[in-house]
CSV table of C-alpha atoms in Angstrom, one decimal:
chain,number,residue,atom,x,y,z
L,1,MET,CA,-31.0,-14.3,-0.3
L,2,THR,CA,-32.5,-10.8,0.3
L,3,THR,CA,-33.4,-9.5,3.7
L,4,ALA,CA,-36.5,-7.3,4.2
L,5,LEU,CA,-34.9,-5.4,7.1
L,6,PRO,CA,-33.6,-2.0,6.0
L,7,LEU,CA,-30.8,-0.4,8.1
L,8,PRO,CA,-31.5,2.9,9.8
L,9,GLU,CA,-32.0,6.0,7.7
L,10,GLY,CA,-28.7,7.8,7.2
L,11,PHE,CA,-26.7,4.6,7.8
L,12,LEU,CA,-23.1,5.2,6.6
L,13,TRP,CA,-21.6,2.8,4.1
L,14,GLY,CA,-18.0,3.4,3.5
L,15,ALA,CA,-14.3,2.5,3.9
L,16,SER,CA,-11.4,3.7,6.1
L,17,THR,CA,-7.8,4.7,5.7
L,18,SER,CA,-5.2,6.4,7.9
L,19,PRO,CA,-2.7,9.1,6.9
L,20,HIS,CA,0.6,7.4,7.5
L,21,GLN,CA,-0.5,4.1,5.8
L,22,THR,CA,-1.6,5.8,2.6
L,23,GLU,CA,-0.3,9.3,2.1
L,24,GLY,CA,3.5,8.7,1.8
L,25,GLY,CA,6.4,10.9,2.8
L,26,ASN,CA,5.3,11.5,6.4
L,27,VAL,CA,8.8,12.7,7.2
L,28,HIS,CA,8.0,14.6,10.4
L,29,SER,CA,6.3,11.7,12.2
L,30,ASP,CA,7.7,9.4,14.8
L,31,TRP,CA,6.9,6.3,12.7
L,32,TRP,CA,9.0,7.7,9.8
L,33,PHE,CA,12.0,8.0,12.2
L,34,LEU,CA,11.3,4.5,13.5
L,35,GLU,CA,11.2,3.1,9.9
L,36,ASN,CA,14.5,4.7,9.1
L,37,ASP,CA,16.3,3.7,12.2
L,38,PRO,CA,18.7,0.8,11.3
L,39,ASN,CA,18.3,-0.6,14.8
L,40,SER,CA,14.5,-0.5,14.7
L,41,PHE,CA,12.3,-3.6,14.6
L,42,VAL,CA,10.5,-2.3,11.5
L,43,SER,CA,11.4,-4.4,8.5
L,44,GLU,CA,9.8,-2.4,5.7
L,45,ARG,CA,9.4,1.3,5.2
L,46,SER,CA,6.3,3.2,4.2
L,47,GLY,CA,8.1,5.4,1.7
L,48,ASP,CA,5.6,6.9,-0.8
L,49,ALA,CA,2.9,4.5,0.7
L,50,THR,CA,0.1,4.7,-1.9
L,51,ASP,CA,0.7,8.4,-2.6
L,52,SER,CA,-2.8,9.2,-1.4
L,53,TYR,CA,-1.6,12.6,-0.3
L,54,HIS,CA,-1.8,13.5,-4.0
L,55,ARG,CA,-4.2,10.9,-5.3
L,56,TYR,CA,-7.0,11.2,-2.7
L,57,PRO,CA,-9.5,12.6,-5.3
L,58,GLU,CA,-9.2,9.4,-7.3
L,59,ASP,CA,-9.5,7.2,-4.2
L,60,MET,CA,-12.7,9.1,-3.1
L,61,ARG,CA,-14.1,9.0,-6.6
L,62,LEU,CA,-13.7,5.2,-6.8
L,63,LEU,CA,-15.6,4.8,-3.5
L,64,ALA,CA,-18.3,7.2,-4.5
L,65,GLU,CA,-18.8,5.6,-8.0
L,66,ALA,CA,-19.1,2.2,-6.4
L,67,GLY,CA,-22.0,3.5,-4.3
L,68,LEU,CA,-20.4,4.1,-0.9
L,69,THR,CA,-21.6,7.1,1.1
L,70,ALA,CA,-18.8,7.7,3.6
L,71,TYR,CA,-15.0,7.9,3.8
L,72,ARG,CA,-13.0,7.8,7.0
L,73,PHE,CA,-9.6,9.4,6.7
L,74,GLY,CA,-7.2,11.2,9.1
L,75,ILE,CA,-5.5,14.5,9.7
L,76,GLU,CA,-1.8,13.9,10.2
L,77,TRP,CA,-0.6,15.8,13.3
L,78,ALA,CA,3.0,15.7,12.1
L,79,ARG,CA,2.1,17.5,9.0
L,80,ILE,CA,0.1,20.2,10.8
L,81,GLU,CA,2.7,20.8,13.5
L,82,PRO,CA,6.1,19.5,12.2
L,83,ALA,CA,7.9,21.5,14.9
L,84,PRO,CA,6.6,22.5,18.4
L,85,GLY,CA,4.1,25.4,17.9
L,86,ASP,CA,4.9,25.7,14.2
L,87,PHE,CA,1.6,25.2,12.5
L,88,MET,CA,1.3,24.7,8.7
L,89,GLN,CA,-1.7,26.5,7.3
L,90,ALA,CA,-1.0,25.0,3.9
L,91,GLU,CA,-1.4,21.5,5.4
L,92,LEU,CA,-4.6,22.5,7.1
L,93,ASP,CA,-5.8,23.8,3.7
L,94,HIS,CA,-4.9,20.4,2.2
L,95,TYR,CA,-7.1,18.5,4.6
L,96,ARG,CA,-9.8,21.0,4.1
L,97,ARG,CA,-9.7,20.2,0.4
L,98,MET,CA,-10.0,16.6,1.2
L,99,ILE,CA,-13.2,17.3,3.3
L,100,GLU,CA,-14.7,19.3,0.5
L,101,THR,CA,-13.8,16.7,-2.2
L,102,ALA,CA,-15.5,14.0,-0.2
L,103,GLN,CA,-18.6,16.2,0.3
L,104,ARG,CA,-18.7,17.1,-3.3
L,105,LEU,CA,-18.7,13.4,-4.2
L,106,GLY,CA,-21.5,12.6,-1.8
L,107,LEU,CA,-19.2,11.0,0.8
L,108,THR,CA,-19.7,11.8,4.4
L,109,PRO,CA,-16.2,12.6,5.9
L,110,VAL,CA,-15.4,10.7,9.1
L,111,VAL,CA,-12.2,12.5,10.3
L,112,THR,CA,-9.7,11.0,12.7
L,113,LEU,CA,-7.4,13.4,14.6
L,114,HIS,CA,-4.8,10.9,15.7
L,115,HIS,CA,-4.2,7.5,14.0
L,116,PHE,CA,-1.2,6.1,15.8
L,117,THR,CA,1.4,8.6,14.5
L,118,SER,CA,2.6,11.7,16.3
L,119,PRO,CA,5.2,14.3,15.4
L,120,ALA,CA,8.7,13.2,15.9
L,121,TRP,CA,9.4,16.1,18.3
L,122,PHE,CA,6.5,14.9,20.5
L,123,ALA,CA,8.0,11.4,20.7
L,124,GLN,CA,11.5,12.7,21.3
L,125,GLN,CA,10.2,14.8,24.2
L,126,GLY,CA,8.7,11.8,25.9
L,127,GLY,CA,5.6,11.2,23.9
L,128,TRP,CA,2.4,10.7,25.9
L,129,LEU,CA,4.5,10.4,29.1
L,130,GLN,CA,5.7,14.0,29.0
L,131,PRO,CA,4.0,16.2,31.6
L,132,ASP,CA,2.3,18.5,29.1
L,133,ALA,CA,1.3,15.8,26.6
L,134,VAL,CA,-2.4,16.4,27.0
L,135,ASP,CA,-2.0,20.1,26.6
L,136,LEU,CA,0.1,19.7,23.5
L,137,PHE,CA,-2.4,17.4,21.9
L,138,ALA,CA,-5.2,19.8,22.8
L,139,ARG,CA,-3.3,22.6,21.2
L,140,TYR,CA,-3.2,20.6,17.9
L,141,VAL,CA,-6.8,19.7,18.1
L,142,GLU,CA,-7.7,23.4,18.5
L,143,ARG,CA,-6.0,24.1,15.2
L,144,ALA,CA,-7.4,21.0,13.5
L,145,THR,CA,-11.0,21.9,14.3
L,146,THR,CA,-10.6,25.2,12.4
L,147,ILE,CA,-11.3,23.2,9.2
L,148,LEU,CA,-14.0,20.9,10.7
L,149,HIS,CA,-16.9,23.4,10.9
L,150,ASP,CA,-19.2,21.3,8.7
L,151,VAL,CA,-17.9,17.8,9.5
L,152,GLU,CA,-20.4,15.5,11.2
L,153,TRP,CA,-18.2,12.8,12.6
L,154,VAL,CA,-14.8,13.1,14.4
L,155,CYS,CA,-12.8,10.3,15.9
L,156,THR,CA,-10.4,11.8,18.5
L,157,ILE,CA,-7.9,8.9,19.0
L,158,ASN,CA,-7.7,5.7,17.0
L,159,GLU,CA,-7.4,2.5,19.1
L,160,PRO,CA,-6.0,3.9,22.4
L,161,ASN,CA,-5.7,0.3,23.7
L,162,ILE,CA,-3.3,-0.5,20.9
L,163,ILE,CA,-1.3,2.7,21.5
L,164,ALA,CA,-1.0,1.7,25.2
L,165,ALA,CA,0.1,-1.8,24.2
L,166,MET,CA,2.6,-0.4,21.7
L,167,ALA,CA,4.0,1.7,24.6
L,168,ALA,CA,4.4,-1.4,26.7
L,169,LEU,CA,6.1,-3.2,23.8
L,170,MET,CA,8.6,-0.3,23.3
L,171,ARG,CA,9.3,-0.2,27.0
L,172,ASN,CA,10.0,-3.9,27.1
L,173,MET,CA,12.3,-3.8,24.0
L,174,ALA,CA,14.2,-0.8,25.4
L,175,GLY,CA,14.8,-2.8,28.6
L,176,GLY,CA,15.9,-5.9,26.6
L,177,GLN,CA,12.9,-7.9,28.0
L,178,SER,CA,11.4,-8.8,24.6
L,179,SER,CA,12.6,-10.3,21.4
L,180,GLN,CA,9.4,-9.3,19.6
L,181,THR,CA,9.7,-7.8,16.1
L,182,ASP,CA,7.4,-6.0,13.8
L,183,THR,CA,5.2,-9.1,13.6
L,184,ALA,CA,4.0,-8.3,17.1
L,185,VAL,CA,2.2,-5.2,15.7
L,186,THR,CA,0.0,-7.2,13.3
L,187,SER,CA,0.0,-10.7,15.0
L,188,LEU,CA,-1.9,-9.5,18.1
L,189,SER,CA,1.0,-10.6,20.3
L,190,LEU,CA,1.4,-7.2,22.0
L,191,PRO,CA,1.9,-7.0,25.7
L,192,THR,CA,-0.9,-5.8,28.0
L,193,PRO,CA,-1.7,-2.1,27.5
L,194,ASP,CA,0.3,0.3,29.7
L,195,SER,CA,-2.1,1.5,32.4
L,196,GLU,CA,-0.4,4.9,32.8
L,197,ILE,CA,-0.6,5.6,29.0
L,198,ALA,CA,-4.2,4.5,29.0
L,199,GLU,CA,-5.1,7.1,31.7
L,200,ILE,CA,-3.2,9.8,29.8
L,201,LEU,CA,-5.0,9.0,26.6
L,202,THR,CA,-8.3,9.1,28.4
L,203,ARG,CA,-7.6,12.6,29.5
L,204,ALA,CA,-6.5,13.6,26.0
L,205,HIS,CA,-9.7,12.2,24.6
L,206,ARG,CA,-11.8,14.1,27.1
L,207,ARG,CA,-10.0,17.3,26.2
L,208,ALA,CA,-10.4,16.7,22.5
L,209,VAL,CA,-14.1,15.9,22.8
L,210,GLY,CA,-14.6,19.2,24.6
L,211,ILE,CA,-12.8,21.1,21.9
L,212,VAL,CA,-14.7,19.4,19.0
L,213,HIS,CA,-18.0,20.2,20.7
L,214,ALA,CA,-17.0,23.8,21.3
L,215,ASN,CA,-15.7,24.4,17.8
L,216,THR,CA,-17.8,22.2,15.5
L,217,PRO,CA,-21.3,20.6,15.2
L,218,ALA,CA,-19.6,17.1,14.9
L,219,LYS,CA,-20.3,14.0,16.9
L,220,ALA,CA,-17.2,13.0,18.8
L,221,GLY,CA,-15.8,9.7,20.0
L,222,TRP,CA,-12.8,7.5,19.9
L,223,THR,CA,-12.3,4.1,18.3
L,224,VAL,CA,-11.5,0.9,20.3
L,225,ALA,CA,-9.9,-2.2,19.0
L,226,GLY,CA,-12.3,-4.9,20.0
L,227,GLN,CA,-10.6,-8.0,21.3
L,228,GLN,CA,-13.6,-10.4,21.4
L,229,LEU,CA,-11.9,-12.5,24.0
L,230,GLU,CA,-13.4,-15.8,25.1
L,231,PRO,CA,-12.6,-17.6,28.4
L,232,THR,CA,-11.4,-21.2,28.6
L,233,PRO,CA,-12.8,-23.4,31.4
L,234,GLY,CA,-11.6,-22.5,34.9
L,235,ASN,CA,-10.0,-19.2,33.8
L,236,GLU,CA,-12.9,-16.8,34.1
L,237,GLU,CA,-11.1,-14.5,36.6
L,238,ILE,CA,-8.1,-13.9,34.5
L,239,PHE,CA,-10.4,-13.6,31.5
L,240,GLU,CA,-12.3,-10.8,33.2
L,241,ARG,CA,-9.1,-9.0,34.2
L,242,THR,CA,-7.6,-9.4,30.8
L,243,ARG,CA,-10.7,-8.1,29.0
L,244,TRP,CA,-10.8,-5.0,31.4
L,245,GLU,CA,-7.1,-4.2,30.7
L,246,TRP,CA,-7.5,-4.7,26.9
L,247,GLU,CA,-10.9,-3.4,26.1
L,248,ASP,CA,-13.5,-2.6,28.8
L,249,ARG,CA,-11.6,0.3,30.5
L,250,PHE,CA,-11.5,2.0,27.1
L,251,LEU,CA,-15.1,1.3,26.3
L,252,ASP,CA,-16.1,2.6,29.7
L,253,VAL,CA,-14.6,5.9,28.7
L,254,SER,CA,-17.1,6.1,25.9
L,255,ARG,CA,-20.1,6.3,28.2
L,256,GLY,CA,-21.8,9.6,27.4
L,257,ASP,CA,-19.8,10.2,24.1
L,258,ASP,CA,-21.7,10.8,20.9
L,259,PHE,CA,-20.5,7.4,19.6
L,260,VAL,CA,-17.8,4.9,19.9
L,261,GLY,CA,-15.9,3.5,16.9
L,262,ILE,CA,-16.0,-0.3,16.8
L,263,GLN,CA,-13.0,-2.1,15.2
L,264,ALA,CA,-13.2,-5.8,15.0
L,265,TYR,CA,-11.4,-8.5,13.0
L,266,THR,CA,-11.0,-11.7,14.9
L,267,SER,CA,-11.2,-13.4,18.3
L,268,GLN,CA,-8.9,-15.1,20.8
L,269,THR,CA,-9.2,-17.2,23.9
L,270,VAL,CA,-7.8,-16.6,27.4
L,271,ASP,CA,-6.2,-19.3,29.4
L,272,ALA,CA,-4.4,-19.4,32.7
L,273,ASP,CA,-1.4,-17.6,31.1
L,274,GLY,CA,-3.5,-14.9,29.4
L,275,ILE,CA,-4.4,-14.4,25.7
L,276,VAL,CA,-3.7,-17.5,23.6
L,277,ALA,CA,-1.8,-16.9,20.3
L,278,HIS,CA,-3.7,-17.9,17.2
L,279,PRO,CA,-3.0,-21.5,16.4
L,280,ALA,CA,-1.9,-22.3,12.9
L,281,HIS,CA,-4.8,-23.0,10.6
L,282,PRO,CA,-5.3,-23.1,6.8
L,283,ASP,CA,-8.1,-20.5,7.2
L,284,ASN,CA,-5.9,-18.0,9.1
L,285,THR,CA,-5.5,-14.6,7.4
L,286,LEU,CA,-2.3,-13.1,6.0
L,287,SER,CA,-1.9,-11.5,9.4
L,288,GLY,CA,-2.0,-14.9,11.0
L,289,TRP,CA,-5.4,-14.1,12.6
L,290,ALA,CA,-8.2,-16.7,13.0
L,291,TYR,CA,-10.9,-16.3,10.4
L,292,ARG,CA,-13.8,-15.0,12.6
L,293,PRO,CA,-16.4,-12.9,10.8
L,294,ASP,CA,-18.6,-13.3,13.9
L,295,ALA,CA,-16.1,-11.0,15.7
L,296,LEU,CA,-18.0,-8.0,14.5
L,297,GLU,CA,-21.3,-9.0,16.1
L,298,MET,CA,-19.5,-10.0,19.3
L,299,ALA,CA,-17.8,-6.6,19.4
L,300,LEU,CA,-21.0,-4.6,18.8
L,301,ARG,CA,-22.9,-6.4,21.5
L,302,HIS,CA,-20.2,-6.2,24.0
L,303,ALA,CA,-19.6,-2.5,23.4
L,304,TRP,CA,-23.3,-1.8,23.7
L,305,ASP,CA,-23.4,-3.5,27.0
L,306,ILE,CA,-20.3,-1.9,28.5
L,307,THR,CA,-21.1,1.6,27.4
L,308,GLY,CA,-24.7,1.4,28.5
L,309,GLY,CA,-26.0,2.2,25.0
L,310,THR,CA,-23.6,4.6,23.4
L,311,PRO,CA,-24.3,4.8,19.7
L,312,LEU,CA,-22.0,2.5,17.7
L,313,LEU,CA,-20.1,3.2,14.4
L,314,VAL,CA,-18.2,0.4,12.8
L,315,THR,CA,-15.0,2.3,11.9
L,316,GLU,CA,-13.0,-0.8,10.9
L,317,ASN,CA,-13.8,-4.4,9.9
L,318,GLY,CA,-12.1,-6.5,7.3
L,319,ILE,CA,-9.7,-9.2,6.5
L,320,SER,CA,-6.2,-9.5,5.2
L,321,THR,CA,-6.3,-11.8,2.2
L,322,ASP,CA,-5.1,-12.0,-1.3
L,323,ASP,CA,-8.3,-13.8,-2.3
L,324,ASP,CA,-11.1,-11.3,-2.9
L,325,ALA,CA,-13.7,-14.0,-2.9
L,326,VAL,CA,-12.7,-14.7,0.7
L,327,ARG,CA,-13.0,-11.0,1.5
L,328,ILE,CA,-16.5,-10.9,0.2
L,329,ARG,CA,-17.5,-14.1,2.1
L,330,TYR,CA,-16.0,-12.8,5.4
L,331,THR,CA,-17.7,-9.4,5.0
L,332,GLU,CA,-21.0,-11.0,4.1
L,333,ALA,CA,-21.0,-13.0,7.3
L,334,ALA,CA,-19.8,-10.0,9.4
L,335,LEU,CA,-22.7,-7.9,8.0
L,336,ALA,CA,-25.2,-10.6,8.8
L,337,GLY,CA,-24.0,-10.3,12.4
L,338,LEU,CA,-24.4,-6.5,12.2
L,339,GLU,CA,-28.0,-7.0,11.0
L,340,ASN,CA,-28.7,-9.3,13.9
L,341,ALA,CA,-27.5,-6.6,16.3
L,342,VAL,CA,-29.6,-4.0,14.6
L,343,SER,CA,-32.7,-6.2,14.7
L,344,ASP,CA,-32.1,-6.6,18.5
L,345,GLY,CA,-32.2,-2.8,19.0
L,346,LEU,CA,-28.6,-1.8,19.0
L,347,ASP,CA,-28.0,1.8,17.7
L,348,ILE,CA,-25.5,1.3,14.9
L,349,ARG,CA,-24.9,4.3,12.7
L,350,GLY,CA,-22.7,2.9,9.9
L,351,TYR,CA,-20.2,0.4,8.6
L,352,LEU,CA,-16.8,1.5,7.4
L,353,HIS,CA,-14.7,-1.3,5.9
L,354,TRP,CA,-10.9,-1.6,6.5
L,355,SER,CA,-9.6,-0.7,4.3
L,356,ALA,CA,-10.2,1.4,1.2
L,357,LEU,CA,-6.8,0.5,-0.2
L,358,ASP,CA,-4.1,-2.1,0.1
L,359,ASN,CA,-1.7,0.0,2.2
L,360,TYR,CA,1.3,0.0,4.5
L,361,GLU,CA,0.5,-2.2,7.5
L,362,TRP,CA,2.8,-0.8,10.3
L,363,GLY,CA,6.1,-2.4,9.4
L,364,HIS,CA,5.4,-4.4,6.3
L,365,TRP,CA,3.4,-4.5,3.1
L,366,GLY,CA,2.3,-8.2,3.1
L,367,PRO,CA,-1.2,-8.1,4.6
L,368,THR,CA,-3.7,-6.8,2.1
L,369,PHE,CA,-7.0,-5.5,3.5
L,370,GLY,CA,-8.1,-3.2,0.6
L,371,LEU,CA,-11.2,-3.0,-1.5
L,372,ILE,CA,-8.8,-1.4,-4.1
L,373,ALA,CA,-5.4,-2.8,-5.0
L,374,VAL,CA,-2.5,-0.4,-5.7
L,375,ASP,CA,0.5,-0.9,-7.9
L,376,ARG,CA,3.3,0.3,-5.7
L,377,THR,CA,5.5,1.4,-8.6
L,378,THR,CA,2.9,3.3,-10.8
L,379,PHE,CA,0.3,3.9,-8.0
L,380,GLU,CA,-2.4,2.7,-10.5
L,381,ARG,CA,-5.6,1.8,-8.7
L,382,HIS,CA,-7.3,-1.5,-9.4
L,383,PRO,CA,-10.8,-1.8,-7.8
L,384,LYS,CA,-11.5,-5.3,-6.6
L,385,PRO,CA,-14.9,-7.0,-7.0
L,386,SER,CA,-15.4,-6.5,-3.3
L,387,LEU,CA,-15.7,-2.8,-3.8
L,388,ALA,CA,-18.7,-3.1,-6.1
L,389,TRP,CA,-20.1,-5.8,-3.9
L,390,LEU,CA,-20.0,-3.5,-0.8
L,391,GLY,CA,-21.4,-0.6,-2.9
L,392,GLN,CA,-24.4,-2.7,-3.7
L,393,HIS,CA,-25.2,-2.8,0.0
L,394,ALA,CA,-25.0,1.0,0.1
L,395,ARG,CA,-27.3,1.3,-2.8
L,396,THR,CA,-29.9,-1.0,-1.3
L,397,GLY,CA,-29.5,0.1,2.3
L,398,LEU,CA,-29.5,-3.6,3.3
L,399,ALA,CA,-27.0,-5.6,5.2
L,400,GLN,CA,-27.7,-8.5,2.9
L,401,VAL,CA,-28.4,-8.2,-0.8
L,402,THR,CA,-29.2,-10.6,-3.6
L,403,SER,CA,-26.0,-12.2,-4.8
């Protein structure tokens, strides 16, 4: 079936990655230290990851040749500032080359300044809870923006709600209150986001937006992990409170921003005890999540309502599966929901699939989200049919294409 509804002019069609999950050798980051701590809950190390630090030109070329028009990638703070106040110009030059390579290939760069990882020294000094955390982040952002003078899209902080939930998980584990392991990171069984961390991240985001606007022409916003929570009968009050703690307080921050990044994968219900774990089902993804392609439309509509009409950019949407036909079927349904939202007047600026590559998924390698498979021994790239399929959407400018 072919739709007659074209998406807005300039709509971005692309895919996303993060530095730590793809670059490899992120030795100055807090996650590298966590992975190499024998007492850590992390079961597998990132190591060389997909070696995208060196192979990014090939990754970008594959996306561009397929027909995609945008690539979201991150600048790694730990590489830029491996020691306090010690900034590496060679690393800034590296990321500048990435920007220029994307532009030369016809890919609009969407640059993320903080994607979960921080310098190890920052974490050792107390992380986001240290008194000058916001100032330290702002100092880094000032340096990072020196290479963003022609970048159109900047994401300040990726998924602050998950960062705040991870902070709560670490606090609980340090106090012996939790037996959760690395599976908590990808199974959506994290504790409620830490309110203090959430407030600090809000201040850090505000500072970063101001710096981006002062130093670049870019649109600035952060990305929020949509939860798509649904109430069970009689539990509406706890549902509203849970949705505020997990999602709405972060979306509310985006009122007045240039855009908000929408990241959606699945949905969960809320009962009298809070968020209900995904029940076992044969359609569950490799992450154990329920198969819910309708989650994207739910996330878009909810964010539009909460932010009062802040422009929306889908910065992550995808599925962990080893069956690429399932990936295509899921994405096709998700894009149909996006088209519904556009037809109802929502201002949606683009769709960036998670992820460009099968990559390191925060503790283990099992869940595969990529449009491109990677041989972890040779690093050879193997584009999946889903990459060409998504590229067809970019070439036609339609959310649905003739299959």
